[in-house]
JSON list of C-alpha atoms in Angstrom, two decimals:
[
{"chain": "N", "resi": 60, "resn": "MET", "atom": "CA", "xyz": [49.30, 26.14, -52.48]},
{"chain": "N", "resi": 61, "resn": "LYS", "atom": "CA", "xyz": [47.07, 23.63, -53.37]},
{"chain": "N", "resi": 62, "resn": "TYR", "atom": "CA", "xyz": [43.30, 23.97, -53.45]},
{"chain": "N", "resi": 63, "resn": "THR", "atom": "CA", "xyz": [43.02, 20.09, -53.48]},
{"chain": "N", "resi": 64, "resn": "ASP", "atom": "CA", "xyz": [44.43, 20.03, -49.91]},
{"chain": "N", "resi": 65, "resn": "PRO", "atom": "CA", "xyz": [41.32, 19.54, -47.44]},
{"chain": "N", "resi": 66, "resn": "GLU", "atom": "CA", "xyz": [43.21, 21.37, -44.88]},
{"chain": "N", "resi": 67, "resn": "LEU", "atom": "CA", "xyz": [44.03, 24.35, -46.79]},
{"chain": "N", "resi": 68, "resn": "ILE", "atom": "CA", "xyz": [40.25, 24.50, -47.81]},
{"chain": "N", "resi": 69, "resn": "GLU", "atom": "CA", "xyz": [39.22, 24.40, -44.29]},
{"chain": "N", "resi": 70, "resn": "HIS", "atom": "CA", "xyz": [41.81, 27.05, -43.29]},
{"chain": "N", "resi": 71, "resn": "LEU", "atom": "CA", "xyz": [40.75, 29.51, -46.28]},
{"chain": "N", "resi": 72, "resn": "ALA", "atom": "CA", "xyz": [37.12, 28.95, -45.60]},
{"chain": "N", "resi": 73, "resn": "SER", "atom": "CA", "xyz": [37.54, 29.82, -41.98]},
{"chain": "N", "resi": 74, "resn": "GLU", "atom": "CA", "xyz": [39.29, 33.00, -42.81]},
{"chain": "N", "resi": 75, "resn": "TYR", "atom": "CA", "xyz": [36.51, 33.96, -45.25]},
{"chain": "N", "resi": 76, "resn": "VAL", "atom": "CA", "xyz": [33.72, 33.35, -42.93]},
{"chain": "N", "resi": 77, "resn": "LEU", "atom": "CA", "xyz": [35.39, 35.09, -40.07]},
{"chain": "N", "resi": 78, "resn": "GLY", "atom": "CA", "xyz": [35.90, 38.20, -42.48]},
{"chain": "N", "resi": 79, "resn": "THR", "atom": "CA", "xyz": [39.79, 38.14, -42.08]},
{"chain": "N", "resi": 80, "resn": "MET", "atom": "CA", "xyz": [40.21, 37.45, -45.79]},
{"chain": "N", "resi": 81, "resn": "VAL", "atom": "CA", "xyz": [40.44, 40.62, -47.43]},
{"chain": "N", "resi": 82, "resn": "GLY", "atom": "CA", "xyz": [41.13, 41.94, -50.90]},
{"chain": "N", "resi": 83, "resn": "LYS", "atom": "CA", "xyz": [42.26, 40.40, -53.90]},
{"chain": "N", "resi": 84, "resn": "ALA", "atom": "CA", "xyz": [42.68, 37.08, -51.93]},
{"chain": "N", "resi": 85, "resn": "ARG", "atom": "CA", "xyz": [38.93, 37.29, -50.81]},
{"chain": "N", "resi": 86, "resn": "LEU", "atom": "CA", "xyz": [37.80, 38.02, -54.43]},
{"chain": "N", "resi": 87, "resn": "ARG", "atom": "CA", "xyz": [39.93, 35.21, -55.75]},
{"chain": "N", "resi": 88, "resn": "PHE", "atom": "CA", "xyz": [38.17, 32.81, -53.10]},
{"chain": "N", "resi": 89, "resn": "GLU", "atom": "CA", "xyz": [34.77, 33.84, -54.09]},
{"chain": "N", "resi": 90, "resn": "ARG", "atom": "CA", "xyz": [35.65, 32.90, -57.52]},
{"chain": "N", "resi": 91, "resn": "LEU", "atom": "CA", "xyz": [36.75, 29.55, -56.60]},
{"chain": "N", "resi": 92, "resn": "GLN", "atom": "CA", "xyz": [33.28, 29.02, -54.62]},
{"chain": "N", "resi": 93, "resn": "MET", "atom": "CA", "xyz": [31.55, 29.57, -57.87]},
{"chain": "N", "resi": 94, "resn": "GLU", "atom": "CA", "xyz": [33.91, 26.77, -59.59]},
{"chain": "N", "resi": 95, "resn": "SER", "atom": "CA", "xyz": [33.79, 24.24, -56.60]},
{"chain": "N", "resi": 96, "resn": "TYR", "atom": "CA", "xyz": [31.01, 22.66, -54.92]},
{"chain": "N", "resi": 97, "resn": "ARG", "atom": "CA", "xyz": [33.53, 21.41, -52.25]},
{"chain": "N", "resi": 98, "resn": "VAL", "atom": "CA", "xyz": [34.49, 24.97, -51.38]},
{"chain": "N", "resi": 99, "resn": "ARG", "atom": "CA", "xyz": [30.96, 26.19, -51.24]},
{"chain": "N", "resi": 100, "resn": "GLN", "atom": "CA", "xyz": [30.01, 23.19, -49.09]},
{"chain": "N", "resi": 101, "resn": "THR", "atom": "CA", "xyz": [33.18, 23.83, -46.54]},
{"chain": "N", "resi": 102, "resn": "VAL", "atom": "CA", "xyz": [32.14, 27.68, -46.46]},
{"chain": "N", "resi": 103, "resn": "TRP", "atom": "CA", "xyz": [28.66, 26.66, -45.41]},
{"chain": "N", "resi": 104, "resn": "GLU", "atom": "CA", "xyz": [29.75, 24.44, -42.80]},
{"chain": "N", "resi": 105, "resn": "TRP", "atom": "CA", "xyz": [31.78, 27.10, -41.23]},
{"chain": "N", "resi": 106, "resn": "GLU", "atom": "CA", "xyz": [28.95, 29.72, -41.39]},
{"chain": "N", "resi": 107, "resn": "GLN", "atom": "CA", "xyz": [26.96, 27.14, -39.54]},
{"chain": "N", "resi": 108, "resn": "ARG", "atom": "CA", "xyz": [29.75, 26.62, -36.85]},
{"chain": "N", "resi": 109, "resn": "LEU", "atom": "CA", "xyz": [30.55, 30.32, -36.08]},
{"chain": "N", "resi": 110, "resn": "TYR", "atom": "CA", "xyz": [27.37, 32.28, -36.89]},
{"chain": "N", "resi": 111, "resn": "PRO", "atom": "CA", "xyz": [25.59, 30.70, -33.78]},
{"chain": "N", "resi": 112, "resn": "MET", "atom": "CA", "xyz": [28.25, 32.14, -31.72]},
{"chain": "N", "resi": 113, "resn": "SER", "atom": "CA", "xyz": [27.46, 35.72, -32.51]},
{"chain": "N", "resi": 114, "resn": "GLU", "atom": "CA", "xyz": [23.70, 35.48, -31.65]},
{"chain": "N", "resi": 115, "resn": "GLY", "atom": "CA", "xyz": [24.16, 36.36, -27.83]},
{"chain": "N", "resi": 116, "resn": "ILE", "atom": "CA", "xyz": [26.61, 39.20, -28.25]},
{"chain": "N", "resi": 117, "resn": "GLU", "atom": "CA", "xyz": [25.09, 42.54, -27.34]},
{"chain": "N", "resi": 118, "resn": "ASP", "atom": "CA", "xyz": [26.39, 45.92, -28.58]},
{"chain": "N", "resi": 119, "resn": "GLU", "atom": "CA", "xyz": [28.58, 47.51, -26.14]},
{"chain": "N", "resi": 120, "resn": "VAL", "atom": "CA", "xyz": [28.91, 51.40, -26.04]},
{"chain": "N", "resi": 121, "resn": "PRO", "atom": "CA", "xyz": [32.32, 52.65, -25.05]},
{"chain": "N", "resi": 122, "resn": "PRO", "atom": "CA", "xyz": [32.63, 55.54, -22.56]},
{"chain": "N", "resi": 123, "resn": "ASP", "atom": "CA", "xyz": [32.62, 59.02, -23.90]},
{"chain": "N", "resi": 124, "resn": "SER", "atom": "CA", "xyz": [36.24, 59.58, -23.06]},
{"chain": "N", "resi": 125, "resn": "LEU", "atom": "CA", "xyz": [37.30, 56.77, -25.37]},
{"chain": "N", "resi": 126, "resn": "TRP", "atom": "CA", "xyz": [37.44, 58.66, -28.68]},
{"chain": "N", "resi": 127, "resn": "GLN", "atom": "CA", "xyz": [38.96, 61.80, -27.04]},
{"chain": "N", "resi": 128, "resn": "GLY", "atom": "CA", "xyz": [41.56, 59.34, -25.53]},
{"chain": "N", "resi": 129, "resn": "ILE", "atom": "CA", "xyz": [42.31, 57.87, -28.86]},
{"chain": "N", "resi": 130, "resn": "GLN", "atom": "CA", "xyz": [42.67, 61.26, -30.43]},
{"chain": "N", "resi": 131, "resn": "GLN", "atom": "CA", "xyz": [44.90, 62.54, -27.85]},
{"chain": "N", "resi": 132, "resn": "ARG", "atom": "CA", "xyz": [47.20, 59.69, -28.31]},
{"chain": "N", "resi": 133, "resn": "ILE", "atom": "CA", "xyz": [47.37, 60.20, -32.00]},
{"chain": "N", "resi": 134, "resn": "HIS", "atom": "CA", "xyz": [47.76, 63.91, -32.00]},
{"chain": "N", "resi": 135, "resn": "PRO", "atom": "CA", "xyz": [49.22, 64.80, -28.59]},
{"chain": "N", "resi": 136, "resn": "GLN", "atom": "CA", "xyz": [49.86, 68.45, -29.67]},
{"chain": "N", "resi": 137, "resn": "GLU", "atom": "CA", "xyz": [46.37, 68.98, -30.28]},
{"chain": "N", "resi": 138, "resn": "ARG", "atom": "CA", "xyz": [43.35, 69.84, -27.94]},
{"chain": "N", "resi": 139, "resn": "GLN", "atom": "CA", "xyz": [40.01, 69.01, -28.57]},
{"chain": "N", "resi": 140, "resn": "SER", "atom": "CA", "xyz": [38.19, 72.50, -28.48]},
{"chain": "N", "resi": 141, "resn": "GLU", "atom": "CA", "xyz": [34.76, 70.78, -28.91]},
{"chain": "N", "resi": 142, "resn": "PRO", "atom": "CA", "xyz": [33.18, 67.29, -28.36]},
{"chain": "N", "resi": 143, "resn": "VAL", "atom": "CA", "xyz": [33.77, 64.74, -30.88]},
{"chain": "N", "resi": 144, "resn": "SER", "atom": "CA", "xyz": [30.77, 63.94, -33.01]},
{"chain": "N", "resi": 145, "resn": "TRP", "atom": "CA", "xyz": [29.34, 60.66, -32.48]},
{"chain": "N", "resi": 146, "resn": "ARG", "atom": "CA", "xyz": [28.76, 59.97, -36.37]},
{"chain": "N", "resi": 147, "resn": "SER", "atom": "CA", "xyz": [31.40, 57.27, -36.02]},
{"chain": "N", "resi": 148, "resn": "LEU", "atom": "CA", "xyz": [29.73, 55.56, -33.04]},
{"chain": "N", "resi": 149, "resn": "LEU", "atom": "CA", "xyz": [28.36, 52.93, -35.22]},
{"chain": "N", "resi": 150, "resn": "PHE", "atom": "CA", "xyz": [32.02, 51.79, -35.85]},
{"chain": "N", "resi": 151, "resn": "TRP", "atom": "CA", "xyz": [32.89, 51.69, -32.13]},
{"chain": "N", "resi": 152, "resn": "ARG", "atom": "CA", "xyz": [29.55, 50.07, -30.86]},
{"chain": "N", "resi": 153, "resn": "SER", "atom": "CA", "xyz": [30.66, 46.72, -32.32]},
{"chain": "N", "resi": 154, "resn": "TRP", "atom": "CA", "xyz": [34.24, 46.84, -30.39]},
{"chain": "N", "resi": 155, "resn": "GLY", "atom": "CA", "xyz": [33.13, 44.12, -28.25]},
{"chain": "N", "resi": 156, "resn": "ALA", "atom": "CA", "xyz": [31.78, 41.92, -30.91]},
{"chain": "N", "resi": 157, "resn": "VAL", "atom": "CA", "xyz": [35.00, 42.36, -32.66]},
{"chain": "N", "resi": 158, "resn": "ALA", "atom": "CA", "xyz": [36.98, 41.39, -29.57]},
{"chain": "N", "resi": 159, "resn": "THR", "atom": "CA", "xyz": [35.03, 38.12, -29.24]},
{"chain": "N", "resi": 160, "resn": "ALA", "atom": "CA", "xyz": [35.52, 37.43, -33.17]},
{"chain": "N", "resi": 161, "resn": "MET", "atom": "CA", "xyz": [39.44, 37.89, -32.33]},
{"chain": "N", "resi": 162, "resn": "VAL", "atom": "CA", "xyz": [39.22, 35.08, -29.91]},
{"chain": "N", "resi": 163, "resn": "VAL", "atom": "CA", "xyz": [37.10, 32.91, -32.35]},
{"chain": "N", "resi": 164, "resn": "VAL", "atom": "CA", "xyz": [40.02, 33.49, -34.81]},
{"chain": "N", "resi": 165, "resn": "LEU", "atom": "CA", "xyz": [42.72, 32.66, -32.55]},
{"chain": "N", "resi": 166, "resn": "ALA", "atom": "CA", "xyz": [40.78, 29.46, -31.59]},
{"chain": "N", "resi": 167, "resn": "VAL", "atom": "CA", "xyz": [40.59, 28.81, -35.22]},
{"chain": "N", "resi": 168, "resn": "MET", "atom": "CA", "xyz": [44.31, 29.21, -35.85]},
{"chain": "N", "resi": 169, "resn": "ILE", "atom": "CA", "xyz": [45.23, 26.96, -32.98]},
{"chain": "N", "resi": 170, "resn": "SER", "atom": "CA", "xyz": [42.89, 24.20, -34.24]},
{"chain": "N", "resi": 171, "resn": "LEU", "atom": "CA", "xyz": [44.26, 24.07, -37.76]},
{"chain": "N", "resi": 172, "resn": "GLN", "atom": "CA", "xyz": [47.56, 22.65, -37.00]},
{"chain": "N", "resi": 173, "resn": "SER", "atom": "CA", "xyz": [50.16, 23.54, -39.79]},
{"chain": "N", "resi": 174, "resn": "ALA", "atom": "CA", "xyz": [47.79, 25.91, -41.61]},
{"chain": "N", "resi": 175, "resn": "PRO", "atom": "CA", "xyz": [49.31, 27.78, -44.31]},
{"chain": "N", "resi": 176, "resn": "PRO", "atom": "CA", "xyz": [49.57, 31.43, -44.67]},
{"chain": "N", "resi": 177, "resn": "GLY", "atom": "CA", "xyz": [46.76, 33.57, -46.07]},
{"chain": "N", "resi": 178, "resn": "LEU", "atom": "CA", "xyz": [46.74, 34.37, -49.69]},
{"chain": "N", "resi": 179, "resn": "GLY", "atom": "CA", "xyz": [48.82, 37.06, -51.13]},
{"chain": "N", "resi": 180, "resn": "VAL", "atom": "CA", "xyz": [51.42, 37.36, -53.81]},
{"chain": "N", "resi": 181, "resn": "SER", "atom": "CA", "xyz": [51.99, 33.93, -55.25]},
{"chain": "N", "resi": 182, "resn": "GLU", "atom": "CA", "xyz": [53.76, 31.65, -57.61]},
{"chain": "N", "resi": 183, "resn": "ASP", "atom": "CA", "xyz": [50.97, 29.06, -57.51]},
{"chain": "N", "resi": 184, "resn": "TYR", "atom": "CA", "xyz": [48.08, 29.14, -60.01]},
{"chain": "N", "resi": 185, "resn": "MET", "atom": "CA", "xyz": [45.15, 26.81, -60.59]},
{"chain": "N", "resi": 186, "resn": "ALA", "atom": "CA", "xyz": [42.28, 26.16, -63.20]},
{"chain": "N", "resi": 187, "resn": "VAL", "atom": "CA", "xyz": [39.03, 24.32, -63.15]},
{"chain": "N", "resi": 188, "resn": "PHE", "atom": "CA", "xyz": [37.52, 22.66, -66.27]},
{"chain": "N", "resi": 189, "resn": "ASN", "atom": "CA", "xyz": [33.80, 22.43, -65.96]},
{"chain": "N", "resi": 190, "resn": "ASN", "atom": "CA", "xyz": [31.21, 20.71, -68.07]},
{"chain": "N", "resi": 191, "resn": "PRO", "atom": "CA", "xyz": [28.02, 22.70, -69.05]},
{"chain": "N", "resi": 192, "resn": "GLU", "atom": "CA", "xyz": [26.35, 21.35, -65.96]},
{"chain": "N", "resi": 193, "resn": "ALA", "atom": "CA", "xyz": [29.01, 23.15, -64.01]},
{"chain": "N", "resi": 194, "resn": "GLN", "atom": "CA", "xyz": [30.65, 19.99, -62.73]},
{"chain": "N", "resi": 195, "resn": "PRO", "atom": "CA", "xyz": [34.35, 19.73, -62.56]},
{"chain": "N", "resi": 196, "resn": "LEU", "atom": "CA", "xyz": [36.04, 17.66, -65.12]},
{"chain": "N", "resi": 197, "resn": "TRP", "atom": "CA", "xyz": [39.48, 18.34, -64.15]},
{"chain": "N", "resi": 198, "resn": "MET", "atom": "CA", "xyz": [41.60, 20.44, -61.65]},
{"chain": "N", "resi": 199, "resn": "ILE", "atom": "CA", "xyz": [44.93, 21.94, -62.65]},
{"chain": "N", "resi": 200, "resn": "SER", "atom": "CA", "xyz": [47.54, 23.30, -60.11]},
{"chain": "N", "resi": 201, "resn": "SER", "atom": "CA", "xyz": [50.94, 24.66, -60.92]},
{"chain": "N", "resi": 202, "resn": "ASP", "atom": "CA", "xyz": [53.82, 25.76, -58.89]},
{"chain": "N", "resi": 203, "resn": "LEU", "atom": "CA", "xyz": [55.85, 28.35, -61.04]},
{"chain": "N", "resi": 204, "resn": "GLN", "atom": "CA", "xyz": [58.80, 28.05, -58.85]},
{"chain": "N", "resi": 205, "resn": "THR", "atom": "CA", "xyz": [59.50, 24.20, -59.55]},
{"chain": "N", "resi": 206, "resn": "GLY", "atom": "CA", "xyz": [57.39, 24.14, -63.03]},
{"chain": "N", "resi": 207, "resn": "GLU", "atom": "CA", "xyz": [55.42, 21.25, -61.50]},
{"chain": "N", "resi": 208, "resn": "VAL", "atom": "CA", "xyz": [51.79, 21.05, -63.06]},
{"chain": "N", "resi": 209, "resn": "SER", "atom": "CA", "xyz": [49.50, 18.54, -61.18]},
{"chain": "N", "resi": 210, "resn": "ILE", "atom": "CA", "xyz": [46.60, 17.40, -63.36]},
{"chain": "N", "resi": 211, "resn": "ARG", "atom": "CA", "xyz": [43.53, 15.54, -61.43]},
{"chain": "N", "resi": 212, "resn": "ALA", "atom": "CA", "xyz": [40.57, 14.20, -63.24]},
{"chain": "N", "resi": 213, "resn": "VAL", "atom": "CA", "xyz": [37.50, 14.57, -61.21]},
{"chain": "N", "resi": 214, "resn": "ASN", "atom": "CA", "xyz": [34.42, 13.76, -63.35]},
{"chain": "N", "resi": 215, "resn": "ALA", "atom": "CA", "xyz": [36.36, 13.45, -66.84]},
{"chain": "N", "resi": 216, "resn": "THR", "atom": "CA", "xyz": [35.54, 10.15, -68.74]},
{"chain": "N", "resi": 217, "resn": "ALA", "atom": "CA", "xyz": [37.73, 8.97, -71.78]},
{"chain": "N", "resi": 218, "resn": "ALA", "atom": "CA", "xyz": [37.44, 10.40, -75.09]},
{"chain": "N", "resi": 219, "resn": "ALA", "atom": "CA", "xyz": [36.32, 8.59, -78.16]},
{"chain": "N", "resi": 220, "resn": "VAL", "atom": "CA", "xyz": [38.18, 5.30, -79.50]},
{"chain": "N", "resi": 221, "resn": "ASP", "atom": "CA", "xyz": [41.62, 6.32, -80.67]},
{"chain": "N", "resi": 222, "resn": "LYS", "atom": "CA", "xyz": [41.04, 10.06, -79.15]},
{"chain": "N", "resi": 223, "resn": "THR", "atom": "CA", "xyz": [42.61, 11.48, -76.23]},
{"chain": "N", "resi": 224, "resn": "PHE", "atom": "CA", "xyz": [42.25, 14.83, -74.39]},
{"chain": "N", "resi": 225, "resn": "GLU", "atom": "CA", "xyz": [45.23, 17.26, -74.31]},
{"chain": "N", "resi": 226, "resn": "LEU", "atom": "CA", "xyz": [46.03, 20.26, -72.13]},
{"chain": "N", "resi": 227, "resn": "TRP", "atom": "CA", "xyz": [47.28, 23.77, -73.61]},
{"chain": "N", "resi": 228, "resn": "MET", "atom": "CA", "xyz": [48.44, 26.76, -72.36]},
{"chain": "N", "resi": 229, "resn": "LEU", "atom": "CA", "xyz": [47.15, 30.03, -74.10]},
{"chain": "N", "resi": 230, "resn": "PRO", "atom": "CA", "xyz": [50.15, 32.51, -74.34]},
{"chain": "N", "resi": 231, "resn": "ALA", "atom": "CA", "xyz": [49.63, 36.13, -74.06]},
{"chain": "N", "resi": 232, "resn": "GLY", "atom": "CA", "xyz": [49.29, 37.85, -77.62]},
{"chain": "N", "resi": 233, "resn": "ASN", "atom": "CA", "xyz": [48.55, 35.93, -80.72]},
{"chain": "N", "resi": 234, "resn": "THR", "atom": "CA", "xyz": [51.22, 33.35, -80.21]},
{"chain": "N", "resi": 235, "resn": "ALA", "atom": "CA", "xyz": [50.19, 29.61, -80.80]},
{"chain": "N", "resi": 236, "resn": "PRO", "atom": "CA", "xyz": [48.96, 27.53, -78.02]},
{"chain": "N", "resi": 237, "resn": "ARG", "atom": "CA", "xyz": [51.56, 25.25, -76.15]},
{"chain": "N", "resi": 238, "resn": "SER", "atom": "CA", "xyz": [51.26, 21.72, -75.11]},
{"chain": "N", "resi": 239, "resn": "MET", "atom": "CA", "xyz": [51.16, 20.71, -71.48]},
{"chain": "N", "resi": 240, "resn": "GLY", "atom": "CA", "xyz": [50.74, 17.10, -72.14]},
{"chain": "N", "resi": 241, "resn": "LEU", "atom": "CA", "xyz": [47.94, 14.58, -72.21]},
{"chain": "N", "resi": 242, "resn": "MET", "atom": "CA", "xyz": [45.02, 14.62, -69.79]},
{"chain": "N", "resi": 243, "resn": "PRO", "atom": "CA", "xyz": [44.05, 11.80, -67.44]},
{"chain": "N", "resi": 244, "resn": "VAL", "atom": "CA", "xyz": [40.62, 10.41, -67.23]},
{"chain": "N", "resi": 245, "resn": "SER", "atom": "CA", "xyz": [38.42, 10.09, -63.61]},
{"chain": "N", "resi": 246, "resn": "GLY", "atom": "CA", "xyz": [40.02, 8.86, -60.61]},
{"chain": "N", "resi": 247, "resn": "ASN", "atom": "CA", "xyz": [43.63, 9.43, -62.11]},
{"chain": "N", "resi": 248, "resn": "LYS", "atom": "CA", "xyz": [46.15, 12.10, -61.37]},
{"chain": "N", "resi": 249, "resn": "GLN", "atom": "CA", "xyz": [49.41, 12.96, -63.14]},
{"chain": "N", "resi": 250, "resn": "LYS", "atom": "CA", "xyz": [52.18, 15.66, -62.72]},
{"chain": "N", "resi": 251, "resn": "VAL", "atom": "CA", "xyz": [54.47, 17.21, -65.44]},
{"chain": "N", "resi": 252, "resn": "VAL", "atom": "CA", "xyz": [57.52, 19.52, -64.80]},
{"chain": "N", "resi": 253, "resn": "LEU", "atom": "CA", "xyz": [57.70, 22.13, -67.51]},
{"chain": "N", "resi": 254, "resn": "PRO", "atom": "CA", "xyz": [60.81, 23.58, -69.00]},
{"chain": "N", "resi": 255, "resn": "PRO", "atom": "CA", "xyz": [61.74, 27.03, -67.64]},
{"chain": "N", "resi": 256, "resn": "ALA", "atom": "CA", "xyz": [60.94, 28.64, -70.87]},
{"chain": "N", "resi": 257, "resn": "LEU", "atom": "CA", "xyz": [57.35, 27.08, -70.66]},
{"chain": "N", "resi": 258, "resn": "VAL", "atom": "CA", "xyz": [57.10, 28.25, -67.14]},
{"chain": "N", "resi": 259, "resn": "GLU", "atom": "CA", "xyz": [57.64, 31.97, -68.05]},
{"chain": "N", "resi": 260, "resn": "ILE", "atom": "CA", "xyz": [54.71, 31.48, -70.93]},
{"chain": "N", "resi": 261, "resn": "LEU", "atom": "CA", "xyz": [52.54, 29.96, -68.20]},
{"chain": "N", "resi": 262, "resn": "ARG", "atom": "CA", "xyz": [53.12, 33.12, -66.05]},
{"chain": "N", "resi": 263, "resn": "THR", "atom": "CA", "xyz": [51.50, 35.41, -68.28]},
{"chain": "N", "resi": 264, "resn": "ALA", "atom": "CA", "xyz": [49.15, 33.19, -70.29]},
{"chain": "N", "resi": 265, "resn": "LYS", "atom": "CA", "xyz": [45.55, 33.96, -70.88]},
{"chain": "N", "resi": 266, "resn": "GLY", "atom": "CA", "xyz": [44.32, 30.70, -69.84]},
{"chain": "N", "resi": 267, "resn": "LEU", "atom": "CA", "xyz": [44.16, 27.18, -70.79]},
{"chain": "N", "resi": 268, "resn": "ALA", "atom": "CA", "xyz": [42.41, 25.04, -72.99]},
{"chain": "N", "resi": 269, "resn": "VAL", "atom": "CA", "xyz": [41.61, 21.17, -73.62]},
{"chain": "N", "resi": 270, "resn": "SER", "atom": "CA", "xyz": [41.39, 19.69, -77.35]},
{"chain": "N", "resi": 271, "resn": "ILE", "atom": "CA", "xyz": [40.60, 16.42, -78.52]},
{"chain": "N", "resi": 272, "resn": "GLU", "atom": "CA", "xyz": [43.43, 14.60, -80.61]},
{"chain": "N", "resi": 273, "resn": "PRO", "atom": "CA", "xyz": [44.58, 11.56, -81.75]},
{"chain": "N", "resi": 274, "resn": "THR", "atom": "CA", "xyz": [46.02, 8.71, -79.48]},
{"chain": "N", "resi": 275, "resn": "GLY", "atom": "CA", "xyz": [49.30, 9.98, -78.28]},
{"chain": "N", "resi": 276, "resn": "GLY", "atom": "CA", "xyz": [48.57, 13.60, -78.83]},
{"chain": "N", "resi": 277, "resn": "SER", "atom": "CA", "xyz": [48.92, 16.20, -81.50]},
{"chain": "N", "resi": 278, "resn": "PRO", "atom": "CA", "xyz": [51.20, 15.52, -84.04]},
{"chain": "N", "resi": 279, "resn": "THR", "atom": "CA", "xyz": [51.84, 18.76, -85.12]},
{"chain": "N", "resi": 280, "resn": "GLY", "atom": "CA", "xyz": [52.64, 20.42, -81.84]},
{"chain": "N", "resi": 281, "resn": "VAL", "atom": "CA", "xyz": [49.34, 22.70, -82.06]},
{"chain": "N", "resi": 282, "resn": "PRO", "atom": "CA", "xyz": [45.57, 21.75, -81.52]},
{"chain": "N", "resi": 283, "resn": "THR", "atom": "CA", "xyz": [44.33, 19.65, -84.54]},
{"chain": "N", "resi": 284, "resn": "GLY", "atom": "CA", "xyz": [41.09, 18.74, -83.16]},
{"chain": "N", "resi": 285, "resn": "PRO", "atom": "CA", "xyz": [38.37, 20.81, -81.46]},
{"chain": "N", "resi": 286, "resn": "VAL", "atom": "CA", "xyz": [38.97, 22.88, -78.44]},
{"chain": "N", "resi": 287, "resn": "VAL", "atom": "CA", "xyz": [36.26, 21.63, -76.03]},
{"chain": "N", "resi": 288, "resn": "TYR", "atom": "CA", "xyz": [36.86, 23.12, -72.89]},
{"chain": "N", "resi": 289, "resn": "GLN", "atom": "CA", "xyz": [38.84, 26.45, -71.54]},
{"chain": "N", "resi": 290, "resn": "ALA", "atom": "CA", "xyz": [39.45, 27.66, -68.08]},
{"chain": "N", "resi": 291, "resn": "GLU", "atom": "CA", "xyz": [41.13, 30.58, -66.61]},
{"chain": "N", "resi": 292, "resn": "LEU", "atom": "CA", "xyz": [44.09, 30.60, -64.55]},
{"chain": "N", "resi": 293, "resn": "ILE", "atom": "CA", "xyz": [43.71, 31.86, -60.99]},
{"chain": "N", "resi": 294, "resn": "ALA", "atom": "CA", "xyz": [46.70, 32.95, -58.69]},
{"chain": "N", "resi": 295, "resn": "ILE", "atom": "CA", "xyz": [46.39, 31.46, -55.40]}
]
């Protein structure tokens, strides 16, 4: 999955607002919101679009026989010797609202043509490098199945004269960083394909980093200039 895809962002934002995105997927998406203004804006737009639909929904109280009927279907051998406590009533009071929400979910899924599946175990990772003002400089997306890494410059400007930015993966443990290529500047995008050995290192890497190097990149294969940015790898 590529978070740079507008349709993907729309789809995930709708799932988040509707509450159908849960677990680790929801936590990852919340972390992405903190890093991306575009994602936050899309979530806000979905909130404005969907929340008014719930204003006219009234609580529905189910009949007294509903809970007993459910219990009898779950435990057909057991007889209810006494009335069921309605401490769980709070859950069932909103069943009408839940049904309405499911209708909205179906409408959303139909409207989002070719929508990708929800978040789960993935071979895709992304990272966002921000400046001190929390503005994104580069967005990195990688597909570990193909080894393809896409680097898109958002607000990154060129380094000093005779200098360039170089991207590094930070392997687990105390091993040296491994180069992933030079970084583009604003408005540009480039792709690199990693060899299988580097793909395996990236799979367990602690994160990514950017250093300032001489034109053409580090002459030694490890960072020679200052490391100016770091970013966490996020599974998507």
